[in-house]
Short mmCIF file of C-alpha atoms in Angstrom, two decimals:
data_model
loop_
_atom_site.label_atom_id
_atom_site.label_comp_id
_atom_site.label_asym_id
_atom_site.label_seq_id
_atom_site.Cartn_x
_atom_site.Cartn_y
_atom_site.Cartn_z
CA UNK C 220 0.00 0.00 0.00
CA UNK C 221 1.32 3.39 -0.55
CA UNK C 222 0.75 6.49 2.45
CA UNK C 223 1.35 10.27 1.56
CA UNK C 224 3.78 10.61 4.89
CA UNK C 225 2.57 14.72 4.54
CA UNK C 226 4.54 15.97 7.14
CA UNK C 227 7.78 14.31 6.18
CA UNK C 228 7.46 15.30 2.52
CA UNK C 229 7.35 11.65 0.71
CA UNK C 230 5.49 8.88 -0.39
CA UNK C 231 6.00 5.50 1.25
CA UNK C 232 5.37 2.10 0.12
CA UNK C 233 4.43 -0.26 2.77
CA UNK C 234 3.53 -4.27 3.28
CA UNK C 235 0.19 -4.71 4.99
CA UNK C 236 1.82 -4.57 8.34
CA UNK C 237 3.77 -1.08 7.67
CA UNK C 238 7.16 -2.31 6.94
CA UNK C 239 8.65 0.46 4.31
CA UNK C 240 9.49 -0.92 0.96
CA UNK C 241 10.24 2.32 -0.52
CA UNK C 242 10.38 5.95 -0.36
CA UNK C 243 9.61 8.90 -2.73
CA UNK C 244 10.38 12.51 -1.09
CA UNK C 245 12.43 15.09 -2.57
CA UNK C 246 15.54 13.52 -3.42
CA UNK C 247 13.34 11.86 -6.23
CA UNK C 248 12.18 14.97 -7.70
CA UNK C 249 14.44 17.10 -9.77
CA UNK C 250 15.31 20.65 -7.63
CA UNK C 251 14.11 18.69 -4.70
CA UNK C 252 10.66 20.55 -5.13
CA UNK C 253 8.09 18.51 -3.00
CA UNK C 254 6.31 19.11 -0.02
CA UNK C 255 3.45 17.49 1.35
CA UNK C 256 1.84 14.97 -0.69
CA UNK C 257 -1.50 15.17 0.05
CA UNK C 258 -3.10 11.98 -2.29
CA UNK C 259 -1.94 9.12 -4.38
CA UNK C 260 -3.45 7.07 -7.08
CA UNK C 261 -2.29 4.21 -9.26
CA UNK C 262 -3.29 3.74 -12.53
CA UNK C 263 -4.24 0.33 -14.45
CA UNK C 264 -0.02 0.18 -15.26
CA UNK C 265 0.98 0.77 -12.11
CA UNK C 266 2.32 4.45 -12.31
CA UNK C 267 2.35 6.35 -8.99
CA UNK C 268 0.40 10.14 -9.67
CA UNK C 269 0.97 11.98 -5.85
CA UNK C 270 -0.19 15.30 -5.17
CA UNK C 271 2.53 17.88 -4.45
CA UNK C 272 0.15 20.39 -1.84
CA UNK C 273 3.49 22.53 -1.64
CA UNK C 274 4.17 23.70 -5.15
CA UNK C 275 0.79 23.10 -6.62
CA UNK C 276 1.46 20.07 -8.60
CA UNK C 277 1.30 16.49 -9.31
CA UNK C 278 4.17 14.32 -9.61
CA UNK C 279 4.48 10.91 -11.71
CA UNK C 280 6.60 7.73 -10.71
CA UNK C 281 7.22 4.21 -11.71
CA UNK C 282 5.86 1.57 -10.24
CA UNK C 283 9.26 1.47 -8.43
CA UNK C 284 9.16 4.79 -7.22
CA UNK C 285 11.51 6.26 -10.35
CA UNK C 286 10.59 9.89 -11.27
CA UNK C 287 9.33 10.25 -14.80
CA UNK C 288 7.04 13.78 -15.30
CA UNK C 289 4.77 16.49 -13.48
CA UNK C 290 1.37 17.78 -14.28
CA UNK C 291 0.55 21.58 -13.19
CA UNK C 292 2.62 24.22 -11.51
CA UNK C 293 0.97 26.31 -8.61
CA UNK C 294 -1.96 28.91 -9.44
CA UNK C 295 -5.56 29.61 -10.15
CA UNK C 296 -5.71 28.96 -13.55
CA UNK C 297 -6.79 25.85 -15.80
CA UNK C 298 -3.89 23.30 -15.78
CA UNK C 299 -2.69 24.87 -12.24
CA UNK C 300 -3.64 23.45 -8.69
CA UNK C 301 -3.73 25.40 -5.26
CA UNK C 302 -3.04 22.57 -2.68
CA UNK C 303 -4.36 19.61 -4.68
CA UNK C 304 -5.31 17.19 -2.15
CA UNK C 305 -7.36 13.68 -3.06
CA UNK C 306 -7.09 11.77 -6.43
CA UNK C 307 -8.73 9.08 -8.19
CA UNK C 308 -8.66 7.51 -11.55
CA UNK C 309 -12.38 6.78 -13.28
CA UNK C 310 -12.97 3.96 -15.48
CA UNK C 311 -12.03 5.65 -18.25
CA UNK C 312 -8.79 6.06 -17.39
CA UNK C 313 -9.24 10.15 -16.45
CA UNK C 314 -7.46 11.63 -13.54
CA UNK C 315 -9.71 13.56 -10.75
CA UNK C 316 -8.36 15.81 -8.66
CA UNK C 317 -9.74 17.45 -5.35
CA UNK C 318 -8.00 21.05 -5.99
CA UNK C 319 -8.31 22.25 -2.32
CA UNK C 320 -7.36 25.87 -2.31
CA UNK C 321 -8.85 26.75 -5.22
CA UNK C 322 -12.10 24.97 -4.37
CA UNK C 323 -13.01 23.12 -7.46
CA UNK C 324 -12.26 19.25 -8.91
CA UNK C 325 -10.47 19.30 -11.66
CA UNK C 326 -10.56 16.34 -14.60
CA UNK C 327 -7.77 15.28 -16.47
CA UNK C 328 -6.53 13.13 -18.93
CA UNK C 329 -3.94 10.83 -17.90
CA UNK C 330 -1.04 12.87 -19.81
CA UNK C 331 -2.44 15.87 -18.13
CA UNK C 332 -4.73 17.44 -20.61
CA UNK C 333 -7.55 19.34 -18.83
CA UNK C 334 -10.40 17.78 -19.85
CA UNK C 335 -13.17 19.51 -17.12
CA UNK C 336 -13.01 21.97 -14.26
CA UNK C 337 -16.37 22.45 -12.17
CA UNK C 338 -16.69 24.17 -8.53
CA UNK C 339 -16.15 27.54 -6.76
CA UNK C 340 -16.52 28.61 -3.40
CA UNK C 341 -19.28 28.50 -1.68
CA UNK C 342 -22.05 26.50 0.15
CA UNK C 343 -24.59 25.79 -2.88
CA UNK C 344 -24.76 22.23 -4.00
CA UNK C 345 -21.58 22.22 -6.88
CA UNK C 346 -19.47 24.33 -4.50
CA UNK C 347 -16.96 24.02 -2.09
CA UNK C 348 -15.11 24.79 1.14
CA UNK C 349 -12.06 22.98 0.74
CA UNK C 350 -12.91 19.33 -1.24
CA UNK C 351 -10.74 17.22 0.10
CA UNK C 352 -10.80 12.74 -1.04
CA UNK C 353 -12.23 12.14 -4.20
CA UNK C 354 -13.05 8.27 -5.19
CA UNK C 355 -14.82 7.00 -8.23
CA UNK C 356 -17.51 4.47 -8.32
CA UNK C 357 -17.32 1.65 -11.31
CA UNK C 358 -20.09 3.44 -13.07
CA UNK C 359 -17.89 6.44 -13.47
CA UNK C 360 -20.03 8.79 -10.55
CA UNK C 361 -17.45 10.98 -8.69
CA UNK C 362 -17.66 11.37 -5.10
CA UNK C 363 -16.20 14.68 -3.18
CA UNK C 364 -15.46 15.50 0.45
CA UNK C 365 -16.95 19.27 0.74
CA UNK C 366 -14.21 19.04 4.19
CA UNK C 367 -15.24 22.63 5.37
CA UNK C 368 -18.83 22.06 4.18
CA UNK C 369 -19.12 18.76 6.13
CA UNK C 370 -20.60 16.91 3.50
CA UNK C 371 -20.19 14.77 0.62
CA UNK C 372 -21.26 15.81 -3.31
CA UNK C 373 -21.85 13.33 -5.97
CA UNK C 374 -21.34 14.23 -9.73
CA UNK C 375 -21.40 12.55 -12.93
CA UNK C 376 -17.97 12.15 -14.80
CA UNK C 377 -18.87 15.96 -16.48
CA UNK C 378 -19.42 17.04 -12.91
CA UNK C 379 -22.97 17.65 -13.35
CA UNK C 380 -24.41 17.68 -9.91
CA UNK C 381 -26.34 14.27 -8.52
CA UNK C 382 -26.85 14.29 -4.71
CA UNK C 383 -25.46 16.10 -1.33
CA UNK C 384 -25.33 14.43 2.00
CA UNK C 385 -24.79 15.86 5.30
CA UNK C 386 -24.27 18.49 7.44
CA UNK C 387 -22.02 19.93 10.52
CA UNK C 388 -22.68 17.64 13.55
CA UNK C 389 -22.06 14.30 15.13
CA UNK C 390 -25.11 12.52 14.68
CA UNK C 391 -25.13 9.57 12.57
CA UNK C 392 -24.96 11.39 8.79
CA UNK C 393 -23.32 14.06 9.79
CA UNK C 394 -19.69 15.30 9.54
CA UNK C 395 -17.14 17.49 11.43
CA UNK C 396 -14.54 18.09 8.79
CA UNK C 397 -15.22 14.61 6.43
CA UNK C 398 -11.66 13.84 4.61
CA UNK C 399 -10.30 10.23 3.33
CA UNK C 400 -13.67 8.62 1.05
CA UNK C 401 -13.58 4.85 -0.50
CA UNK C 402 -16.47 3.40 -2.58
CA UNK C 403 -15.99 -0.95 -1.99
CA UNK C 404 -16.89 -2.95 -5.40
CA UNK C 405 -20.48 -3.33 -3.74
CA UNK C 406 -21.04 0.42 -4.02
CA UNK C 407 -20.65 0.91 -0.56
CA UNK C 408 -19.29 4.55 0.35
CA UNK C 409 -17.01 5.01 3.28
CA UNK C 410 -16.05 8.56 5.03
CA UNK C 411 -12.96 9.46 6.83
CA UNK C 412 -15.43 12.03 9.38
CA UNK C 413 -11.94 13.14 11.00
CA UNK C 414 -13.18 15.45 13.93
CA UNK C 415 -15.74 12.85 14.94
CA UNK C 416 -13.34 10.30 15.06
CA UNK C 417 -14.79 8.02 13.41
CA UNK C 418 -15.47 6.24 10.17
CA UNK C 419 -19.07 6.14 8.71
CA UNK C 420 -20.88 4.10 6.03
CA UNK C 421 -23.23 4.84 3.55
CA UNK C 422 -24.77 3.51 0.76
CA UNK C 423 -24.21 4.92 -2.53
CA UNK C 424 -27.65 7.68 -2.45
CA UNK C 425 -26.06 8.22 1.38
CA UNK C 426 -28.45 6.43 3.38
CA UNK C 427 -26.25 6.09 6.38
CA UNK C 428 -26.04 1.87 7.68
CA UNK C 429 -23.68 2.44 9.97
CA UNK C 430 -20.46 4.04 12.10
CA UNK C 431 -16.87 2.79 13.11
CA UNK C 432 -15.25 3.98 16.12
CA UNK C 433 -12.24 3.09 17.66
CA UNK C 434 -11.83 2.38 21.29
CA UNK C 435 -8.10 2.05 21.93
CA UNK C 436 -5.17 2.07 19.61
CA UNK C 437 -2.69 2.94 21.83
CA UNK C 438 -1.30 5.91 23.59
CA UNK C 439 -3.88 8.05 21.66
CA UNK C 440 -7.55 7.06 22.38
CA UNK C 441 -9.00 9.46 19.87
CA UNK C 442 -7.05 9.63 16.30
CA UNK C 443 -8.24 12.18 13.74
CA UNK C 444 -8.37 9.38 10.66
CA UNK C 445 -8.19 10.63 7.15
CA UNK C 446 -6.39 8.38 4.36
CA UNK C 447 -8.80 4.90 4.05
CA UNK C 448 -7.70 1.38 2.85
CA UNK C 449 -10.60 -1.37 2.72
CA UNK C 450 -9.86 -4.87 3.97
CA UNK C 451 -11.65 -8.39 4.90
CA UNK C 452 -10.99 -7.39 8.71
CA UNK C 453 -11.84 -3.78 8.94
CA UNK C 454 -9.80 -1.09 7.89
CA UNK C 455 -6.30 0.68 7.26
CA UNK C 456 -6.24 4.08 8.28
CA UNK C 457 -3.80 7.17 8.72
CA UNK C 458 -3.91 9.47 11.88
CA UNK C 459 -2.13 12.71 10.75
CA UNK C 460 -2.22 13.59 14.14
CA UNK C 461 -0.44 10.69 16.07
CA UNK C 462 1.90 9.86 12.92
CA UNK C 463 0.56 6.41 12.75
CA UNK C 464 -0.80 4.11 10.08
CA UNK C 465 -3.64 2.46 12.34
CA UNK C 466 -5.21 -1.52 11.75
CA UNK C 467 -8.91 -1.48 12.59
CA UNK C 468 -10.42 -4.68 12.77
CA UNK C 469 -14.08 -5.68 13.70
CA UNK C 470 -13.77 -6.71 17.32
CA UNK C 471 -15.21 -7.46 20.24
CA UNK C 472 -16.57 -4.79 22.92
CA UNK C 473 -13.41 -4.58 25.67
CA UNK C 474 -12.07 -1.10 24.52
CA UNK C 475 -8.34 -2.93 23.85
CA UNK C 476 -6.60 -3.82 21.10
CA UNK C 477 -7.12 -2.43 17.34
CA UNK C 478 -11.03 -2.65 17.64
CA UNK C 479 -13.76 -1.17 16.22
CA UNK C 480 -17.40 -0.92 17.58
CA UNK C 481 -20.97 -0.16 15.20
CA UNK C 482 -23.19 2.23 16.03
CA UNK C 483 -21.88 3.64 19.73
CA UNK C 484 -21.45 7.41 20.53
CA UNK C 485 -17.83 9.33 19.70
CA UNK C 486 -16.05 10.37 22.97
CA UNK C 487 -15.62 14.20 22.08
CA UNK C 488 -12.01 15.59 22.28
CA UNK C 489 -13.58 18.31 24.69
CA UNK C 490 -16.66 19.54 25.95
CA UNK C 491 -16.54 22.52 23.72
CA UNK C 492 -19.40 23.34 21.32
CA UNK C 493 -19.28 22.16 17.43
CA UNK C 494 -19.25 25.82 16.26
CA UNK C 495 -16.21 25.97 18.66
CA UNK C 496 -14.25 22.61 17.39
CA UNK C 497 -15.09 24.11 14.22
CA UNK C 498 -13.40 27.61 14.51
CA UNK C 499 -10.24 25.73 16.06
CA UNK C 500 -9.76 23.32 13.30
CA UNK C 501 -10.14 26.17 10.55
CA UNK C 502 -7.83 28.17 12.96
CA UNK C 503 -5.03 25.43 13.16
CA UNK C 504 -5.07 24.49 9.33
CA UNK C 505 -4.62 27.96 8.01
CA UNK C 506 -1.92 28.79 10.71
CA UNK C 507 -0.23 25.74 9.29
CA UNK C 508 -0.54 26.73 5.38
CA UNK C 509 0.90 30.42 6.06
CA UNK C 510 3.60 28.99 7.91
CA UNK C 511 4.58 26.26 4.79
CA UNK C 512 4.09 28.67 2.26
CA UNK C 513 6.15 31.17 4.29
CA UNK C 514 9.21 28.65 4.25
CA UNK C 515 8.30 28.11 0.99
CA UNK C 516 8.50 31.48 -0.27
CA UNK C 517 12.46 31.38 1.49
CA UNK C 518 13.59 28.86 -0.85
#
């Protein structure tokens, strides 16, 4: 499986139980230009496409982690990305990008060619506050994180708008800050809802069937999950905030080991209101962007 290690600035390759095969960071890029990969994809020939949030591109590898091109350069226009976060290849081969800062999914052809660009700011069904995963159902329907929205779109492969689920909250179909999305072969959608702590299930018109929570995974009892890997067992997930890659596994109700539990309550960080959690989160993530593109700016 490959992680987008953000905070260390490269791509890692990993068996199922985390041992590093490989690693792409800047030493692998010529000028050393990368900075927090934010998503990865793999096409049907195994090339490696990873988002490059720090210079507003996306970077293509070998299936051995060789580098061999880039698509986009940093900006607001067609063909540039501001902080391009989640990808996903359609059936058709085309290349969708969640372009985060600019608020808007961008459609591409595998060589880069823009193909479609839909989305603005805003809370209207077709915009955004920060889209964040992306992931493609077998029919071709694209589904979005709206992160700052707390919701999830749906679009057609033109990104003509389908369906909207969810709101702010922490009842069951709700979100606080929804990031990492998966659709299973069954057309099952599953949400990364990161500030919840938890891991929710819909099917695909977002009738919610059910939630995940963790109850211990260590020295962290609450990890803020985003990045989402399906398996038999449960679920491989990545807490940005503890550094770990975390195995979930349907378990049993004794609060230890790497368990997870349907349909109970989230312990909440604090007992702060949502509109509170809220403002910090927005706080913290755009303290953290001015500081990287201040170092970034030194270079």
């Amino acid at each position: 499986m490959f992680i987008a290690d953000s905070e260390n600035d490269r791509v890692i390759k990993t068996d199922l139980q985390g041992n590093i095969i490989f690693s792409i960071d800047s030493s692998s890029v010529p000028g050393g230009r990368y900075k927090n990969p934010g998503g990865i994809a793999i096409d049907s020939s195994g090339i490696i496409y990873a988002t490059n949030q720090g210079y507003g591109k996306i970077e293509r590898f070998s299936p051995d982690g060789h580098y061999l091109s880039e698509i986009g350069s940093h900006g607001t226009n067609p063909g540039q990305f501001n902080r391009p976060t989640g990808l996903a290849f359609g059936p058709d081969g085309s290349l969708y990008v969640a372009d985060t800062g600019n608020n808007r999914i961008v459609k591409l052809s595998p060589n880069g060619t823009v193909l479609t660009i839909w989305g603005k700011e805003g809370v209207q069904d077709t915009e955004f506050r920060e889209p964040w995963g992306i992931a493609v159902e077998k029919e071709g329907m694209v589904y979005v994180t709206d992160s700052q929205n707390c919701r999830v779109e749906v679009f057609s492969p033109d990104g003509t708008w389908l369906n909207t689920w969810g709101a702010k909250g922490d009842d069951p179909g709700r979100f606080f800050i929804p990031t990492g999305i998966i659709i299973d072969t069954d057309g099952t959608v599953y949400v990364s809802d990161t500030n919840n702590f938890r891991i929710q299930q819909f099917d695909k018109n977002g009738t919610f069937l059910h939630e995940f929570i963790p109850e211990y995974i260590g020295p962290y009892d609450k990890p803020r999950m985003y990045g989402l890997i399906k398996t038999p067992s449960g679920f491989i997930t990545t807490s940005t905030y503890t550094g770990e890659i975390i195995s979930l596994e349907y378990g049993n109700d004794t609060g230890y080991g790497n368990t997870m539990v349907k349909n109970k309550n989230p312990v909440r960080e604090e007992e702060v209101s949502l509109d509170e959690q809220y403002a910090r989160f927005s706080r913290s993530m755009d303290e953290w962007w001015n500081k990287t593109w201040e170092k970034l700016m030194a270079l």
